[in-house]
Amino acid sequence: MPTRTAAQLRAERSAAYDAYLAECPARKLLDRISDKWVSLTVNALADGPHRYSDLQRRLASVSQKMLTQTLRNLERDGLITRTVRPSVPVRVDYQLTELGHSLLPVMQAVKAWAEQHMNEVEHARSIYEARTPGEA
């Protein structure tokens, strides 16, 4: 077996994660983090730990099932931690991990972009919708 240089090993490792390939783990991660509930949950946890009920109030219209699924997936991916505190009733807090904090600036930027450019997007949609069916 021929010896490979450090540069060759780095190139092989980086080639292993090509998000344009359907089965790439990085693509699956992109699918996960591009979910609206993931984005909103990560943003909601920016200012520190929150209880489940706090998150449910903050994330208007999220179902209990979807919030639970989102939190489990974020915990599984190492982006948040779930801490159970022994009390009556039991208190469960969710907070971003170091890895989750590294994703936060991206999520905050996407949220801010959406809020800043929504009027322009709505205008573009109205122009698109006003076109005759043959132009679309």
XYZ file of C-alpha atoms in Angstrom:
136
model
C 0.000 0.000 0.000
C 1.578 3.302 -1.062
C 2.162 5.981 1.535
C 0.059 9.114 1.166
C 1.073 12.623 2.102
C -0.875 14.732 4.592
C -2.152 16.858 1.703
C -3.441 13.763 -0.088
C -5.189 12.554 3.060
C -6.822 15.980 3.539
C -7.977 15.981 -0.084
C -9.485 12.503 0.311
C -11.319 13.510 3.493
C -12.724 16.689 1.947
C -13.813 14.784 -1.173
C -15.762 12.393 1.040
C -18.200 15.204 1.891
C -19.663 16.569 -1.320
C -23.121 17.947 -0.554
C -24.031 17.819 -4.244
C -24.079 14.018 -4.003
C -27.440 12.600 -2.898
C -26.025 10.160 -0.334
C -23.482 12.541 1.168
C -23.805 12.950 4.957
C -23.195 16.686 4.551
C -26.229 16.888 2.254
C -28.340 15.136 4.846
C -27.116 17.630 7.422
C -28.014 20.501 5.075
C -31.491 19.013 4.749
C -31.778 18.988 8.528
C -30.535 22.497 9.223
C -32.545 24.030 6.383
C -35.786 23.018 8.116
C -37.739 26.062 9.325
C -38.277 24.642 12.818
C -34.568 23.906 13.208
C -33.689 27.446 12.165
C -36.253 29.001 14.485
C -35.356 26.712 17.401
C -31.634 27.440 17.116
C -32.410 31.172 16.980
C -34.750 30.888 19.978
C -31.986 29.241 22.021
C -29.491 32.013 21.229
C -30.025 33.806 24.518
C -29.558 30.771 26.731
C -31.377 27.701 28.011
C -35.144 27.397 27.615
C -37.770 25.003 28.834
C -39.942 23.104 26.381
C -42.977 25.243 27.197
C -40.968 28.445 26.618
C -39.929 27.210 23.191
C -43.464 26.170 22.311
C -44.748 29.657 23.172
C -41.914 31.336 21.284
C -42.320 29.227 18.138
C -45.861 30.186 17.231
C -47.839 27.403 15.520
C -45.302 24.610 16.097
C -47.078 21.408 17.052
C -46.011 19.455 20.110
C -44.985 16.542 17.880
C -42.876 18.734 15.588
C -41.137 20.546 18.445
C -40.349 17.252 20.165
C -38.992 15.785 16.922
C -36.933 18.908 16.209
C -35.415 18.948 19.699
C -34.569 15.234 19.522
C -32.900 15.647 16.133
C -30.913 18.677 17.304
C -29.776 16.746 20.379
C -28.873 13.718 18.244
C -26.771 15.919 15.951
C -24.947 17.457 18.911
C -26.376 20.963 18.410
C -28.276 21.162 21.707
C -28.189 19.532 25.104
C -31.164 18.423 27.148
C -30.682 18.767 30.886
C -33.139 17.212 33.342
C -33.143 18.938 36.731
C -34.587 17.018 39.669
C -37.372 19.130 41.076
C -41.117 18.953 41.483
C -42.190 19.039 38.760
C -39.109 17.883 36.870
C -37.488 20.719 34.929
C -35.999 20.072 31.492
C -33.831 22.731 29.849
C -32.562 22.858 26.288
C -29.508 24.856 25.294
C -27.091 25.173 22.425
C -23.841 23.244 22.565
C -20.570 24.718 21.343
C -21.344 23.171 17.951
C -24.834 24.691 18.048
C -23.368 28.101 18.845
C -21.101 27.782 15.798
C -24.244 27.370 13.629
C -26.029 30.301 15.263
C -24.524 33.151 13.173
C -25.643 31.415 9.969
C -29.166 30.879 11.296
C -29.390 34.444 12.588
C -28.238 35.771 9.217
C -30.835 33.735 7.310
C -33.612 34.866 9.675
C -32.514 38.505 9.419
C -32.305 38.266 5.620
C -35.838 36.855 5.426
C -37.216 39.590 7.669
C -35.332 42.333 5.808
C -36.253 41.214 2.283
C -39.792 39.921 2.747
C -41.368 42.975 1.098
C -39.199 42.495 -1.989
C -40.072 38.804 -2.163
C -43.778 39.549 -1.823
C -43.487 42.132 -4.607
C -41.723 39.621 -6.876
C -44.415 37.043 -6.100
C -47.196 39.452 -7.010
C -45.508 40.256 -10.341
C -45.072 36.547 -11.042
C -48.696 35.774 -10.157
C -49.966 38.637 -12.343
C -48.353 37.221 -15.483
C -50.548 35.449 -17.954
C -50.398 31.638 -17.713
C -48.460 31.400 -20.991
C -45.562 33.452 -19.614
C -44.900 31.418 -16.493
